[in-house]
Amino acid sequence: MTPAAADTTSWVHVPVPAQVRPQAKLMEAVAFGPGRAWAVGSDAVGRTAPGYPLALRWNGTAWERDALSGIGWQGELLSVAANGPDDVWAVGRDAAGASRLLHHDGKSWSPSRVPRGVGLDRVVTGGGETWLIGARDGGQALLRRDGKVWRDVPVPAGAVYGLHIVAADDVWAAGANNGAAVSHWDGTAWQQTVVDGTPRAAAGSILAVSPTEVWVGGTGGFIGGPPGRPIPPLMMRFDGQAWSHVDLPSDFGSVTSFAATDSGELGWVGMSNAMRWAPPGSSPPLEPGPDFMAWDGQTFTGYFEPTVAGEGESSLARLAPVPGTDTVWSVGRAGGPEATFAPRILRFN
């Protein structure tokens, strides 16, 4: 980690459209180029009333709200992914808890049939593939788009929280199975490795650069873990032979997202609730840790998010790199006034 750490000017705050309510939240984003990107979440009506699914579109100059014509249900969008600007998928949940699946063909959004009996959590694309992460009958479910139908894929032991799809026969899964677990799908079966056996450790983000370079991130535990032990972020790297821990400049928090460069290398790491112990005798005893870390192939450089008037720090940061550029989007939610929250969009470069 480069000691210089903080550069508060490189990440800038980008406002959401004026029509979006202050208590909205954003969950995920995907970008296709300098002039096109999507971000999804929910537009809250109040602190407890169900909100409405929210889709924002970047036009190259500003974020615009998409009307989502014909989609009248209340609820939220949880995830968005795409194989291109004319093949965008979004997963959501209505106010009754039923899963919703939307598809954008480059012109408009339309509802798509949800696989029978499956509760959806996330959609992931890569290598021309589209997969769904969800649950069925009390267990986890993975589904792969095959032409116009969704087909079940065997699920590795434990839980899956994130995927990196290189090809139909080369998929990496981040999850948990009595510790943080990574599984690899070769088109026939999963091969799983528990990369960190700390109780309640879990991995949620994964980036496969090559067979000899894979990154995984998450948390080394959570509240209720071993007494007196901090709740650390978890980041590990695979060199083709073994997994090793990567030292991070935070004692608390979690790794929430990776952003790859155009060449597929690791470019950025997004953190959530990053905190570190302050020097002895300090009050308070904790100080903020970097919200983002840039990787140059040798070292990490830490960056803090900019201060936004009337808002607190982000509690969720999902990264979306812009192809063909050095630009990276971060979307999520931040603390708002009177214990509420607010949508947060940041941009690097």
Coordinates of C-alpha atoms in Angstrom, one line a residue:
M1 CA 0.0 0.0 0.0
T2 CA 1.4 3.4 -1.0
P3 CA 1.8 5.5 2.1
A4 CA 0.4 8.6 0.4
A5 CA -3.1 7.0 0.6
A6 CA -5.5 9.9 0.4
D7 CA -6.3 11.9 -2.8
T8 CA -9.7 13.5 -2.2
T9 CA -10.0 15.2 -5.6
S10 CA -9.6 12.2 -8.0
W11 CA -13.1 10.7 -7.2
V12 CA -15.9 13.2 -7.8
H13 CA -19.5 13.2 -6.9
V14 CA -22.0 13.1 -9.7
P15 CA -25.5 14.1 -8.9
V16 CA -28.6 11.9 -9.6
P17 CA -31.5 13.4 -11.5
A18 CA -33.6 15.9 -9.7
Q19 CA -36.7 13.6 -9.9
V20 CA -35.1 11.0 -7.8
R21 CA -36.2 11.1 -4.2
P22 CA -33.6 11.8 -1.5
Q23 CA -34.0 8.4 0.1
A24 CA -33.3 6.4 -3.1
K25 CA -30.5 3.9 -3.2
L26 CA -28.4 2.4 -6.0
M27 CA -27.3 -1.2 -6.0
E28 CA -25.2 -1.9 -9.1
A29 CA -24.1 -0.4 -12.4
V30 CA -22.8 -1.4 -15.8
A31 CA -21.0 0.7 -18.5
F32 CA -20.5 0.2 -22.2
G33 CA -18.5 3.3 -23.1
P34 CA -18.1 7.0 -22.3
G35 CA -21.6 7.8 -23.3
R36 CA -23.6 4.9 -22.0
A37 CA -24.1 3.3 -18.6
W38 CA -26.9 2.0 -16.4
A39 CA -27.4 2.1 -12.7
V40 CA -30.3 0.4 -10.8
G41 CA -31.8 0.5 -7.4
S42 CA -35.0 1.8 -5.8
D43 CA -36.7 5.1 -5.4
A44 CA -38.0 5.3 -1.8
V45 CA -41.3 6.9 -1.0
G46 CA -40.6 7.2 2.7
R47 CA -38.7 5.4 5.5
T48 CA -41.0 2.4 5.6
A49 CA -43.3 2.6 2.5
P50 CA -42.3 0.4 -0.5
G51 CA -40.4 2.3 -3.1
Y52 CA -40.3 1.8 -6.9
P53 CA -37.7 0.2 -9.1
L54 CA -35.2 2.7 -10.3
A55 CA -33.1 2.7 -13.5
L56 CA -30.7 5.5 -14.4
R57 CA -29.0 6.0 -17.7
W58 CA -25.8 7.9 -18.4
N59 CA -26.0 9.9 -21.6
G60 CA -22.4 11.1 -21.7
T61 CA -23.2 14.3 -19.9
A62 CA -25.6 13.5 -17.1
W63 CA -27.6 10.7 -15.5
E64 CA -31.2 10.5 -16.6
R65 CA -34.1 8.6 -15.1
D66 CA -35.6 5.9 -17.2
A67 CA -39.4 5.8 -17.1
L68 CA -39.6 2.0 -17.1
S69 CA -42.7 2.2 -19.1
G70 CA -45.2 -0.6 -18.5
I71 CA -43.5 -1.7 -15.3
G72 CA -45.9 -0.5 -12.6
W73 CA -45.0 -2.7 -9.6
Q74 CA -43.5 -1.4 -6.4
G75 CA -40.2 -2.7 -5.2
E76 CA -36.6 -2.5 -6.1
L77 CA -33.9 -3.5 -8.6
L78 CA -31.0 -5.4 -7.0
S79 CA -28.6 -6.1 -9.9
V80 CA -27.8 -5.2 -13.5
A81 CA -25.4 -6.8 -16.0
A82 CA -25.0 -6.8 -19.7
N83 CA -23.3 -8.5 -22.7
G84 CA -23.7 -5.3 -24.7
P85 CA -26.0 -2.2 -25.0
D86 CA -28.7 -4.3 -26.6
D87 CA -28.6 -7.2 -24.1
V88 CA -29.0 -5.7 -20.6
W89 CA -30.5 -7.7 -17.7
A90 CA -31.8 -6.5 -14.4
V91 CA -33.0 -8.5 -11.4
G92 CA -35.5 -7.1 -8.9
R93 CA -38.0 -7.9 -6.2
D94 CA -41.5 -6.4 -5.8
A95 CA -43.2 -5.3 -2.6
A96 CA -44.7 -8.7 -2.0
G97 CA -41.3 -10.4 -2.2
A98 CA -41.7 -11.9 -5.7
S99 CA -38.7 -11.9 -8.0
R100 CA -38.7 -9.8 -11.1
L101 CA -36.5 -10.0 -14.2
L102 CA -36.2 -7.3 -16.8
H103 CA -34.4 -7.1 -20.2
H104 CA -33.4 -4.1 -22.3
D105 CA -32.9 -4.7 -26.0
G106 CA -31.2 -1.4 -26.7
K107 CA -34.5 0.5 -27.1
S108 CA -36.7 -0.3 -24.0
W109 CA -37.1 -2.4 -20.9
S110 CA -39.5 -5.3 -20.9
P111 CA -40.5 -7.9 -18.3
S112 CA -39.0 -11.4 -18.8
R113 CA -40.3 -14.6 -17.3
V114 CA -38.7 -15.6 -14.0
P115 CA -37.7 -19.3 -13.8
R116 CA -40.3 -21.2 -11.9
G117 CA -39.9 -21.3 -8.1
V118 CA -36.7 -19.3 -8.1
G119 CA -36.1 -16.2 -5.9
L120 CA -33.5 -14.1 -7.7
D121 CA -30.7 -12.1 -6.1
R122 CA -28.2 -11.2 -8.8
V123 CA -27.5 -11.4 -12.6
V124 CA -23.9 -11.8 -13.9
T125 CA -22.6 -11.7 -17.4
G126 CA -19.3 -12.4 -19.1
G127 CA -17.8 -14.3 -22.1
G128 CA -21.2 -14.0 -23.9
E129 CA -22.8 -15.8 -20.9
T130 CA -25.7 -14.7 -18.7
W131 CA -26.2 -16.4 -15.3
L132 CA -28.6 -15.9 -12.4
I133 CA -27.9 -16.3 -8.7
G134 CA -30.9 -17.1 -6.6
A135 CA -32.6 -19.6 -4.3
R136 CA -35.1 -22.4 -4.6
D137 CA -36.8 -24.6 -2.0
G138 CA -34.6 -23.4 0.8
G139 CA -31.4 -23.9 -1.1
Q140 CA -29.3 -21.9 -3.6
A141 CA -29.9 -22.0 -7.3
L142 CA -27.7 -21.1 -10.3
L143 CA -29.1 -20.7 -13.8
R144 CA -27.5 -20.2 -17.2
R145 CA -29.1 -18.6 -20.2
D146 CA -29.2 -21.1 -23.0
G147 CA -30.8 -19.5 -26.1
K148 CA -34.2 -18.4 -24.9
V149 CA -34.4 -20.6 -21.8
W150 CA -32.8 -20.7 -18.4
R151 CA -31.1 -24.0 -17.4
D152 CA -30.1 -25.1 -14.0
V153 CA -26.4 -25.4 -13.2
P154 CA -25.1 -27.5 -10.3
V155 CA -24.4 -25.4 -7.2
P156 CA -21.1 -25.8 -5.3
A157 CA -21.3 -26.6 -1.6
G158 CA -22.2 -23.7 0.7
A159 CA -23.3 -20.4 -0.7
V160 CA -22.4 -18.4 -3.8
Y161 CA -22.4 -14.6 -3.6
G162 CA -20.5 -13.6 -6.7
L163 CA -19.4 -14.9 -10.0
H164 CA -16.8 -14.1 -12.7
I165 CA -17.7 -15.7 -16.0
V166 CA -14.8 -16.1 -18.4
A167 CA -16.6 -18.7 -20.7
A168 CA -19.3 -21.3 -20.3
D169 CA -16.6 -23.8 -19.1
D170 CA -14.6 -21.3 -17.1
V171 CA -16.6 -19.7 -14.2
W172 CA -15.3 -18.6 -10.8
A173 CA -17.6 -18.4 -7.8
A174 CA -17.0 -16.5 -4.6
G175 CA -18.9 -17.6 -1.5
A176 CA -18.8 -19.3 1.9
N177 CA -18.6 -22.9 3.1
N178 CA -17.4 -22.9 6.7
G179 CA -15.2 -20.0 5.7
A180 CA -14.6 -18.0 2.6
A181 CA -14.7 -20.3 -0.4
V182 CA -13.8 -20.1 -4.1
S183 CA -15.1 -22.6 -6.6
H184 CA -14.2 -23.1 -10.3
W185 CA -16.6 -24.5 -12.9
D186 CA -15.1 -26.4 -15.9
G187 CA -18.3 -26.9 -17.7
T188 CA -18.9 -30.3 -15.9
A189 CA -18.2 -29.9 -12.2
W190 CA -17.2 -27.5 -9.5
Q191 CA -13.8 -27.7 -7.7
Q192 CA -13.9 -25.8 -4.4
T193 CA -11.3 -24.4 -2.1
V194 CA -11.9 -22.9 1.3
V195 CA -9.4 -20.0 1.0
D196 CA -9.9 -18.7 4.6
G197 CA -11.3 -21.0 7.3
T198 CA -12.0 -18.2 9.8
P199 CA -15.5 -18.7 11.2
R200 CA -18.1 -16.7 9.3
A201 CA -15.6 -15.4 6.8
A202 CA -17.2 -15.0 3.3
A203 CA -16.2 -13.9 -0.2
G204 CA -18.5 -11.9 -2.4
S205 CA -16.3 -10.5 -5.2
I206 CA -14.0 -12.3 -7.6
L207 CA -11.9 -11.4 -10.6
A208 CA -10.1 -14.0 -12.7
V209 CA -7.4 -12.3 -14.7
S210 CA -5.9 -15.6 -15.8
P211 CA -5.5 -19.2 -14.6
T212 CA -2.5 -18.0 -12.6
E213 CA -4.0 -14.8 -11.2
V214 CA -7.3 -14.7 -9.4
W215 CA -8.4 -12.1 -6.8
V216 CA -11.2 -12.6 -4.3
G217 CA -12.6 -10.2 -1.7
G218 CA -15.1 -10.1 1.1
T219 CA -15.0 -10.1 4.9
G220 CA -13.0 -12.1 7.4
G221 CA -16.0 -12.3 9.7
F222 CA -18.9 -10.2 11.0
I223 CA -20.6 -9.2 14.3
G224 CA -20.9 -12.3 16.5
G225 CA -17.4 -13.6 15.5
P226 CA -14.7 -14.5 18.0
P227 CA -14.7 -12.2 21.1
G228 CA -12.4 -9.3 20.9
R229 CA -11.5 -9.9 17.3
P230 CA -12.1 -7.1 14.8
I231 CA -14.3 -7.6 11.7
P232 CA -11.6 -7.4 9.0
P233 CA -11.9 -7.1 5.3
L234 CA -10.7 -10.1 3.3
M235 CA -8.7 -10.1 0.1
M236 CA -6.7 -13.0 -1.3
R237 CA -4.8 -13.7 -4.5
F238 CA -4.3 -17.0 -6.3
D239 CA -1.0 -17.6 -8.3
G240 CA -2.0 -20.8 -10.0
Q241 CA -0.7 -22.9 -7.1
A242 CA -1.9 -21.4 -3.8
W243 CA -4.0 -18.7 -2.2
S244 CA -2.3 -16.0 -0.1
H245 CA -3.7 -13.1 1.9
V246 CA -3.3 -9.5 0.7
D247 CA -2.6 -6.9 3.4
L248 CA -5.1 -4.1 3.4
P249 CA -4.9 -0.7 5.1
S250 CA -8.1 -1.3 7.1
D251 CA -8.9 -3.2 10.3
F252 CA -12.7 -3.1 9.7
G253 CA -14.9 -3.2 6.7
S254 CA -15.3 -5.4 3.6
V255 CA -14.2 -5.6 0.0
T256 CA -17.3 -5.1 -2.1
S257 CA -16.2 -4.9 -5.7
F258 CA -13.4 -5.2 -8.2
A259 CA -13.0 -3.2 -11.4
A260 CA -10.8 -4.6 -14.2
T261 CA -8.8 -2.7 -16.7
D262 CA -9.4 -3.0 -20.5
S263 CA -6.8 -5.7 -20.6
G264 CA -8.6 -7.7 -17.8
E265 CA -6.1 -6.9 -15.1
L266 CA -7.2 -5.8 -11.7
G267 CA -7.6 -2.0 -11.7
W268 CA -9.6 -1.0 -8.6
V269 CA -10.9 -2.4 -5.4
G270 CA -14.0 -0.9 -3.7
M271 CA -14.3 -1.0 0.1
S272 CA -17.3 -0.6 2.4
N273 CA -17.3 0.8 5.9
A274 CA -13.5 0.8 5.9
M275 CA -12.0 1.8 9.3
R276 CA -8.6 1.4 10.9
W277 CA -7.2 1.8 14.4
A278 CA -6.0 5.4 15.0
P279 CA -2.7 6.0 16.7
P280 CA -2.6 5.0 20.4
G281 CA -4.2 7.5 22.6
S282 CA -6.4 9.0 19.9
S283 CA -10.1 9.8 20.5
P284 CA -12.0 8.3 18.8
P285 CA -9.9 5.2 18.6
L286 CA -10.8 4.6 14.9
E287 CA -10.2 6.6 11.8
P288 CA -11.5 6.1 8.2
G289 CA -9.7 3.8 5.9
P290 CA -9.4 4.2 2.1
D291 CA -12.7 3.8 0.2
F292 CA -11.0 2.8 -3.0
M293 CA -7.6 1.2 -3.9
A294 CA -6.0 1.5 -7.3
W295 CA -3.7 -1.4 -8.3
D296 CA -0.8 -0.7 -10.7
G297 CA 0.5 -4.2 -10.9
Q298 CA 2.8 -3.8 -8.0
T299 CA 1.2 -1.7 -5.2
F300 CA -2.1 -0.3 -4.1
T301 CA -2.8 3.4 -3.8
G302 CA -5.6 4.4 -1.5
Y303 CA -8.3 7.0 -2.2
F304 CA -11.0 8.5 -0.2
E305 CA -14.4 9.4 -1.5
P306 CA -15.2 13.2 -1.7
T307 CA -17.2 14.9 1.0
V308 CA -20.8 15.5 -0.1
A309 CA -22.7 18.3 1.6
G310 CA -25.6 17.1 3.8
E311 CA -24.6 13.4 3.4
G312 CA -22.4 10.9 5.3
E313 CA -20.1 8.3 4.0
S314 CA -21.0 5.5 1.5
S315 CA -22.1 2.2 3.0
L316 CA -22.0 0.4 -0.3
A317 CA -19.7 0.8 -3.3
R318 CA -20.1 -1.2 -6.5
L319 CA -17.6 -0.4 -9.3
A320 CA -18.3 -0.3 -13.0
P321 CA -15.3 0.3 -15.3
V322 CA -16.0 2.2 -18.6
P323 CA -14.6 0.2 -21.5
G324 CA -11.9 1.9 -23.6
T325 CA -11.2 4.5 -20.9
D326 CA -9.6 4.9 -17.5
T327 CA -13.0 6.0 -16.0
V328 CA -14.7 4.0 -13.3
W329 CA -18.1 4.5 -11.8
S330 CA -19.0 3.7 -8.2
V331 CA -22.7 3.5 -7.2
G332 CA -24.3 2.8 -3.9
R333 CA -25.9 4.5 -1.0
A334 CA -24.7 6.9 1.7
G335 CA -25.9 8.2 5.1
G336 CA -28.5 10.9 4.8
P337 CA -30.0 13.4 7.2
E338 CA -31.9 12.1 10.3
A339 CA -30.7 8.5 10.0
T340 CA -31.9 8.1 6.4
F341 CA -29.9 7.3 3.4
A342 CA -29.2 8.9 0.0
P343 CA -28.2 7.6 -3.5
R344 CA -24.5 8.0 -4.2
I345 CA -22.7 8.1 -7.6
L346 CA -19.0 8.8 -7.9
R347 CA -16.7 8.9 -10.9
F348 CA -12.9 8.5 -11.2
N349 CA -11.3 10.4 -14.1

